[in-house]
Structure formats: C-alpha cells, structure tokens
Short mmCIF file of C-alpha atoms in Angstrom, two decimals:
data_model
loop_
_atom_site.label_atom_id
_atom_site.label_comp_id
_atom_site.label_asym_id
_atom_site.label_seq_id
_atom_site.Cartn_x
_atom_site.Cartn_y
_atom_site.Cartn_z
CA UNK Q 1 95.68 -118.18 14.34
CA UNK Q 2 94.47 -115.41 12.13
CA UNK Q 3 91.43 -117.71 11.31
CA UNK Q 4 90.52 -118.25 14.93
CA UNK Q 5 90.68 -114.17 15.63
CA UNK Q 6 88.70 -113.70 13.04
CA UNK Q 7 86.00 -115.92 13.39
CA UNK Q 8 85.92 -114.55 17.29
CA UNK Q 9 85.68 -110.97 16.09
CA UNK Q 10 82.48 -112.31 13.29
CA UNK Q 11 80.92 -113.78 16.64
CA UNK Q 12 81.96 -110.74 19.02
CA UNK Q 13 80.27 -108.37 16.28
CA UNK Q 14 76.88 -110.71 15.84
CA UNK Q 15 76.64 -111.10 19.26
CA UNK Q 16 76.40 -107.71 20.18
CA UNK Q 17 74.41 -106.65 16.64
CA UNK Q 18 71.80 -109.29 18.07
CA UNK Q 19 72.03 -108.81 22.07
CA UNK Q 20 72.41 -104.80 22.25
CA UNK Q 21 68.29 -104.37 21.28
CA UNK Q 22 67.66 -106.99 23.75
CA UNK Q 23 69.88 -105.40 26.12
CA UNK Q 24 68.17 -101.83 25.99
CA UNK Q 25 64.45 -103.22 25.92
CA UNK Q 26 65.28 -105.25 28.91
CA UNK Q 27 67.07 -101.97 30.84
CA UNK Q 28 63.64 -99.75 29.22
CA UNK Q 29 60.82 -102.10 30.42
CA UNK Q 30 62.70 -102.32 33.82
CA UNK Q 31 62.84 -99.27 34.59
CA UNK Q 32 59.25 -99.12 36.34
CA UNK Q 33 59.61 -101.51 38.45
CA UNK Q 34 55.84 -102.61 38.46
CA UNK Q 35 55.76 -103.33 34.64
CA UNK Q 36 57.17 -107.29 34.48
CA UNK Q 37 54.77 -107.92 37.69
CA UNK Q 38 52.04 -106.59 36.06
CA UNK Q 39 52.46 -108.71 32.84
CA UNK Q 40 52.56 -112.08 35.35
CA UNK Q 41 49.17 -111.08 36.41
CA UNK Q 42 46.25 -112.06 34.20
CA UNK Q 43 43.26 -110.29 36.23
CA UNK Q 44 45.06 -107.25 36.50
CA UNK Q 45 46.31 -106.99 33.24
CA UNK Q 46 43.37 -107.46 31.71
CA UNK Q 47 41.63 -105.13 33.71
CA UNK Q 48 44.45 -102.46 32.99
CA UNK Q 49 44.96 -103.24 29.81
CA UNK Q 50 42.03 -105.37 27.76
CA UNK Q 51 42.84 -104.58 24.20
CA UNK Q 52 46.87 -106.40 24.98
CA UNK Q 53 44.85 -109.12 26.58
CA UNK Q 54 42.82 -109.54 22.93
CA UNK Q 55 45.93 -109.33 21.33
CA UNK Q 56 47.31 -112.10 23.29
CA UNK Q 57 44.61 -114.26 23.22
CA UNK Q 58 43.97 -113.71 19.24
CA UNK Q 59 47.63 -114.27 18.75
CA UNK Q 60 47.77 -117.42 20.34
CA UNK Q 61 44.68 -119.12 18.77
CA UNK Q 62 45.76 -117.91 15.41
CA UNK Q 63 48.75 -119.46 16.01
CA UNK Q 64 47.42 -122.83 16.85
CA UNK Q 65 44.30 -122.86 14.49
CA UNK Q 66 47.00 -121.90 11.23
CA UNK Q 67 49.51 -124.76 12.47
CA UNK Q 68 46.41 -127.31 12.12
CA UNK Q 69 45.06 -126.07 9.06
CA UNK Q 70 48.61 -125.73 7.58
CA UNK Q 71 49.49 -129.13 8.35
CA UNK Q 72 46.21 -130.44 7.34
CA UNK Q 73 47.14 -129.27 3.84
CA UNK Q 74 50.59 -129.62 3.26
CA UNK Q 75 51.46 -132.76 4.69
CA UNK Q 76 48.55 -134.86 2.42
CA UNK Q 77 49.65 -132.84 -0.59
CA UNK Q 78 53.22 -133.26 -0.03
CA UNK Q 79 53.06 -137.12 0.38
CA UNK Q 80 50.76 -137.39 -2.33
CA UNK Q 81 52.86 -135.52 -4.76
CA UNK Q 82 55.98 -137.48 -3.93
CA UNK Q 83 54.11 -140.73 -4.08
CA UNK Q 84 51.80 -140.37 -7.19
CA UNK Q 85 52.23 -137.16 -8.95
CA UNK Q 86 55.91 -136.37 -8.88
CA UNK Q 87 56.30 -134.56 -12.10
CA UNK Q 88 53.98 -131.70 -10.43
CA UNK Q 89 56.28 -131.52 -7.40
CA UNK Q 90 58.16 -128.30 -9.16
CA UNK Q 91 54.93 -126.71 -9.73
CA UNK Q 92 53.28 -127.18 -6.40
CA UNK Q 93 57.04 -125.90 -4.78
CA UNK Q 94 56.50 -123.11 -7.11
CA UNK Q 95 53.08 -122.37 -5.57
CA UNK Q 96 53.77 -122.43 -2.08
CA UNK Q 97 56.75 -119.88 -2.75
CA UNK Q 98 54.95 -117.75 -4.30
CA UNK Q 99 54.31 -115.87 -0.85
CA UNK Q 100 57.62 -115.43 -0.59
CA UNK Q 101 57.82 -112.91 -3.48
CA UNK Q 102 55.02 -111.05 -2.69
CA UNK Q 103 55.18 -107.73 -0.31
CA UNK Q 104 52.69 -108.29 2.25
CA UNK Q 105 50.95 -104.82 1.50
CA UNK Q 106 50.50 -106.04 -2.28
CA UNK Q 107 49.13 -109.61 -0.55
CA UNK Q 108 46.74 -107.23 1.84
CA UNK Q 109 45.15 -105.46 -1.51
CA UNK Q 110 44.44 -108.94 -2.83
CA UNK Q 111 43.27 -110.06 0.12
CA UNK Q 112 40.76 -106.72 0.72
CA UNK Q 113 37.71 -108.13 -1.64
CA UNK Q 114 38.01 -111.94 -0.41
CA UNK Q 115 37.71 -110.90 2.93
CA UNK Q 116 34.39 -109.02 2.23
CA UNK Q 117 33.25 -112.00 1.75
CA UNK Q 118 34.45 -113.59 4.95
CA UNK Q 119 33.17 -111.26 6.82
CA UNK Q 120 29.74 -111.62 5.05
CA UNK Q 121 29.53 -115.40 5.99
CA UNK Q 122 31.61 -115.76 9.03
CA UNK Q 123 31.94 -112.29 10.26
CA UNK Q 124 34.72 -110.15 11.14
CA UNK Q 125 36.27 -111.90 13.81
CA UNK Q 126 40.38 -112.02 14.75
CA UNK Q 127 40.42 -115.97 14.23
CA UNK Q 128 39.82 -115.41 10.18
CA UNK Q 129 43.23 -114.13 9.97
CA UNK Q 130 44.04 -117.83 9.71
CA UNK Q 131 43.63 -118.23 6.10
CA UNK Q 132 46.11 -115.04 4.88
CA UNK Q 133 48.33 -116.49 7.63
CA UNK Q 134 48.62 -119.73 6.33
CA UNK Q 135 49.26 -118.94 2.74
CA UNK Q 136 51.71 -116.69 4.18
CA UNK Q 137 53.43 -119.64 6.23
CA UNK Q 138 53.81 -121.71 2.98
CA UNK Q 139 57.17 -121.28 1.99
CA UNK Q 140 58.58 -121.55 5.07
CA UNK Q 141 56.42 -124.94 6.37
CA UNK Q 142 56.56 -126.27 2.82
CA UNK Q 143 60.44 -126.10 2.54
CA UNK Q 144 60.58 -127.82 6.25
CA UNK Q 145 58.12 -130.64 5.35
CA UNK Q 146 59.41 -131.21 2.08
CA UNK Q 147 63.07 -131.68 3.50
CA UNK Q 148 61.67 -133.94 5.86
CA UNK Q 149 60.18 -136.31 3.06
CA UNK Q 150 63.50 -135.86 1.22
CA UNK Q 151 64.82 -137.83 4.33
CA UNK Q 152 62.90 -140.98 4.46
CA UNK Q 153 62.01 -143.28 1.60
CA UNK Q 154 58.02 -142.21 1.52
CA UNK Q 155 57.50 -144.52 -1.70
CA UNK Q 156 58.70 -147.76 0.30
CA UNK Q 157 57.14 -147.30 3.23
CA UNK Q 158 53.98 -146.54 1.69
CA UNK Q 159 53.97 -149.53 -0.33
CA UNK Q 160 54.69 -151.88 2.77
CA UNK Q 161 52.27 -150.25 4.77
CA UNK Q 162 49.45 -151.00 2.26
CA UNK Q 163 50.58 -153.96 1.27
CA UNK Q 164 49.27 -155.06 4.91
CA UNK Q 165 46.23 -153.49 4.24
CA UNK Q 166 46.62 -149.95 5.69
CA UNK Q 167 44.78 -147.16 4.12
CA UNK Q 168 45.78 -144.01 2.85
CA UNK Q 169 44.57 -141.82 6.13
CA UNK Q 170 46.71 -144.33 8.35
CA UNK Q 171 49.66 -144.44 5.61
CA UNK Q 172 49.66 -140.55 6.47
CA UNK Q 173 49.17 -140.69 10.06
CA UNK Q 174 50.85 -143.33 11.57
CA UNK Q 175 53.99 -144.30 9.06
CA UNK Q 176 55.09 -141.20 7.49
CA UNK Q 177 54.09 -138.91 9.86
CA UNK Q 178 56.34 -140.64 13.06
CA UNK Q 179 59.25 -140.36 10.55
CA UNK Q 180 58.74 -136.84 9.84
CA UNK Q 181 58.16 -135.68 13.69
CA UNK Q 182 61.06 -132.88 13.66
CA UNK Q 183 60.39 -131.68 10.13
CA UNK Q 184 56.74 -131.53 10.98
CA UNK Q 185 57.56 -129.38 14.51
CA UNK Q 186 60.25 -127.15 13.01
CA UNK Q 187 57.12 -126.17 10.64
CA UNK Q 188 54.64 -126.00 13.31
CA UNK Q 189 57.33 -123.62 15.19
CA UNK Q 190 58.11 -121.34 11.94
CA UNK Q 191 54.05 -120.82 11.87
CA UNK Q 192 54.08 -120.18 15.29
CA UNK Q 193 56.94 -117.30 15.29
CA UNK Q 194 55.23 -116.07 12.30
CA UNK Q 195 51.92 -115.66 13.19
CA UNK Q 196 53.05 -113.90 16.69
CA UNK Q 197 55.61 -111.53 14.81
CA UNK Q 198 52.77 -110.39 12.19
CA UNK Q 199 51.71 -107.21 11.95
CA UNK Q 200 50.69 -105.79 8.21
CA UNK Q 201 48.17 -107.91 7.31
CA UNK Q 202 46.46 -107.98 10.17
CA UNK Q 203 46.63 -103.85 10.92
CA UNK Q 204 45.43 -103.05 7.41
CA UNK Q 205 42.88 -105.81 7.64
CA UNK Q 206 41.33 -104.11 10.99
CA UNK Q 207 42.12 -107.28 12.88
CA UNK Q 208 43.50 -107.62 16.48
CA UNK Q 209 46.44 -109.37 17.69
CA UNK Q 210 49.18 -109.20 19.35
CA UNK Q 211 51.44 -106.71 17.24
CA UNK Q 212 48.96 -104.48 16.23
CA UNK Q 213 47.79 -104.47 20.23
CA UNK Q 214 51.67 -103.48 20.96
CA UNK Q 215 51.65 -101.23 18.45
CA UNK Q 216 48.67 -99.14 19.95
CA UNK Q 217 49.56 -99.56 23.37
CA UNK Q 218 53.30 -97.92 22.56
CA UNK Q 219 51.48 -95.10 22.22
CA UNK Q 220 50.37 -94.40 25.79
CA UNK Q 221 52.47 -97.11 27.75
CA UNK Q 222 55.64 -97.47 25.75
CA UNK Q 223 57.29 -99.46 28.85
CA UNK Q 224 54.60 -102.12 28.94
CA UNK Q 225 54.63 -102.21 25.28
CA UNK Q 226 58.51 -103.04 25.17
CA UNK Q 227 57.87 -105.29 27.96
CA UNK Q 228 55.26 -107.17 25.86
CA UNK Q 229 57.64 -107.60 23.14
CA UNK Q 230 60.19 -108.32 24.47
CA UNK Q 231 58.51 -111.65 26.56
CA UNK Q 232 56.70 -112.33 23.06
CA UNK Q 233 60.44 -112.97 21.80
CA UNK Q 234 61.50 -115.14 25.14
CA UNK Q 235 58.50 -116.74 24.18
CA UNK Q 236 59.86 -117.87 20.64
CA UNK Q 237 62.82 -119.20 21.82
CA UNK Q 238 61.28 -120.88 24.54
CA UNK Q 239 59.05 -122.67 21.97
CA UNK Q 240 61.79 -123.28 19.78
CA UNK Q 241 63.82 -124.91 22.58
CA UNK Q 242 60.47 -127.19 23.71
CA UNK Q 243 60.00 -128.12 20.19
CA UNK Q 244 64.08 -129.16 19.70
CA UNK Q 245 63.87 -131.03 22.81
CA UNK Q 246 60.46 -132.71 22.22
CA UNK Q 247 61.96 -133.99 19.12
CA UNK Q 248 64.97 -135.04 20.13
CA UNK Q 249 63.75 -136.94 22.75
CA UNK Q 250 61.09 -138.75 20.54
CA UNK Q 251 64.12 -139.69 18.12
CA UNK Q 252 65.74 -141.06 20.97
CA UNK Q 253 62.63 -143.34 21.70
CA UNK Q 254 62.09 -144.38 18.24
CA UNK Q 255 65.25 -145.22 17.70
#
C-alpha cells in the first residue's frame, strides 16, 4: 500500500512539474482572444508578422533537409561498421558522441571560421544550418539506429540477400532498412524535435528560425510569442504520436 501511495504522489508531483508551464502559457496566449486565430491564418500572419513566418518556414526545411542528410550518413556507416569493420564500431560510437560533451557555445566558436567559408561558396542562407544541426543530432540518431541494428541479425541477412545477387545499395534499402523502420523514425523524430527546439547555434550564427524568430518577437508581442511556442510543442508530440503509430502499424503489416 505504501508502494502504491508513493508511486501516485512521484506521478502527482511530475505531472504537475511538467503540466503547470503548459498550463500558464495556454491561460497567457489566451488571454487575447485573437492570438490562436491569428496563428491558423497563413496570409495574415505573414503579413503581421513575416520574420515568425521565416522562422517557421526555415525551421521546418531544416528539419527535413538534416533528417535526410543524417540518415544518408548514419545508416550506410552503421551497417557497414557492423558488417565489415566491427572492431571500429567503439570508435565511430565515440565520434558521434562527441556532440554530446560539447556546450553548444564552445561548438558555435568552432563552427565561426567553417562557416566563413560556407557562406563564401553557398552563401548565408537559413538552410546551411543543416550541417551544425546534424553533427549535433548524432548522438541522439546514432544511439536510436544503432539499437535498431542491435535488434536484427544485419550479418545474416546481408549475406542471404547477396547471395541472390543483391547489391550493397539494395542490401541497405530494401532488407535492412524495412527491419529497422521504428529505429529509423524514432531518429528521424529526435532530429526533428531538435532542430525545432534549437536556438544557440543558430542566434550566434545570425541565422533565422523558429526560436530565434520567438525569441525576437517576445519582445514586442509576448502573447503571440508564447502562443508560437507553445503550438511548436503540440507540434512535437503530434509528430511523435504520427511517427509511433506509423510504425506500429507497418509492424503490424510486416508481420
């Protein structure tokens, strides 16, 4: 009994550590009554408010463009290590976590001088973000993907598949990738809530997206602002609740 009350009272406190922010920015951004309407209309919005409208716009195609590119190079590497080069499996996890123990302000000084030279060959647009983003994601994607591959017998199916003659880029695509579907969207997700929650890179950088454009909107419209913030967050978990169900219901298919 004592165990049951006090795994309630954990919850109880959680749940209201977790829903009480939530709770205030949805009584905050409510209180005009014409800020949610405004955000459900595009032409106005952006007429209103262009820079949010860059934000959102640079958000969301840095989101997609760093899921591709991070999945382009992770899932190759990580098969490929497993398959023929196993011993450096330790060092390339090492790599990839390196991220992790860097402070993003120390990444952003590093970062300074390479991007000089982006912006000398591809100029200083939003959608270059996507290469600091994506060695940001690593730890996170790499750690989902390589859990995955711990879950499946890559060598075997490999082997059978070229046996009959498959190559390497159809190995990838259509035998280990089908068997790694919800490792492979629970990374695509983590990149996803990353990129939309990120904020230091891009604000020392001089980039736009969507938390630096909340950021400088708080200062003259701070009930749009928490408005914005708080449907970027709905927006995570309805992603996350997409992606869970999209996967679940292509388990259920190939199974």
């Amino acid at each position: 009994m004592a165990r049951v009350i006090f795994r309630w009272t954990v919850l109880s406190v959680m749940g209201v550590f977790f829903l009480l922010p939530l709770v205030a920015m949805v009584e905050f951004s409510t209180r005009d009554p014409k800020t949610w309407p405004l955000l459900l209309d595009w032409p106005r919005l952006s007429a209103e408010y262009p820079a949010l409208t860059e934000g959102i716009v640079a958000s969301l195609a840095q989101a997609a463009l760093t899921s591709l590119l991070m999945l382009a190079l992770l899932v190759p590497t990580a098969v490929w290590v497993r398959l023929r080069l196993p011993r450096l499996r330790r060092l390339v996890e090492f790599l990839c976590l390196l991220p992790l123990t860097i402070p993003a302000i120390v990444l952003v000084v590093g970062l300074a001088p390479v991007y000089a030279w982006v912006n000398y060959f591809l100029g200083g647009s939003s959608l270059t973000l996507v290469f600091a983003y994506t060695i940001l994601v690593l730890p996170y994607a790499y750690r989902a993907i390589d859990a995955g591959l711990s879950a499946i017998d890559v060598k075997t199916l490999a082997e059978a598949a070229r046996s009959l003659g498959a190559g390497w880029f159809t190995v990838i695509v259509r035998v280990v990738l089908p068997n790694i579907r919800s490792a492979v969207l629970s990374a695509a997700f983590l990149t996803v809530a990353l990129v939309l929650g990120e904020f230091t890179i891009a604000s020392l950088l001089h980039r736009t997206n969507l938390q630096v454009a909340i950021e400088f909107l708080g200062k003259s419209s701070a009930g749009v602002s928490v408005a914005v913030s708080l449907a970027a967050l709905l927006l995570a978990f309805v992603l996350l609740l997409v992606l869970s169900l999209a996967g679940n219901s292509k388990r259920g298919k190939t199974s």
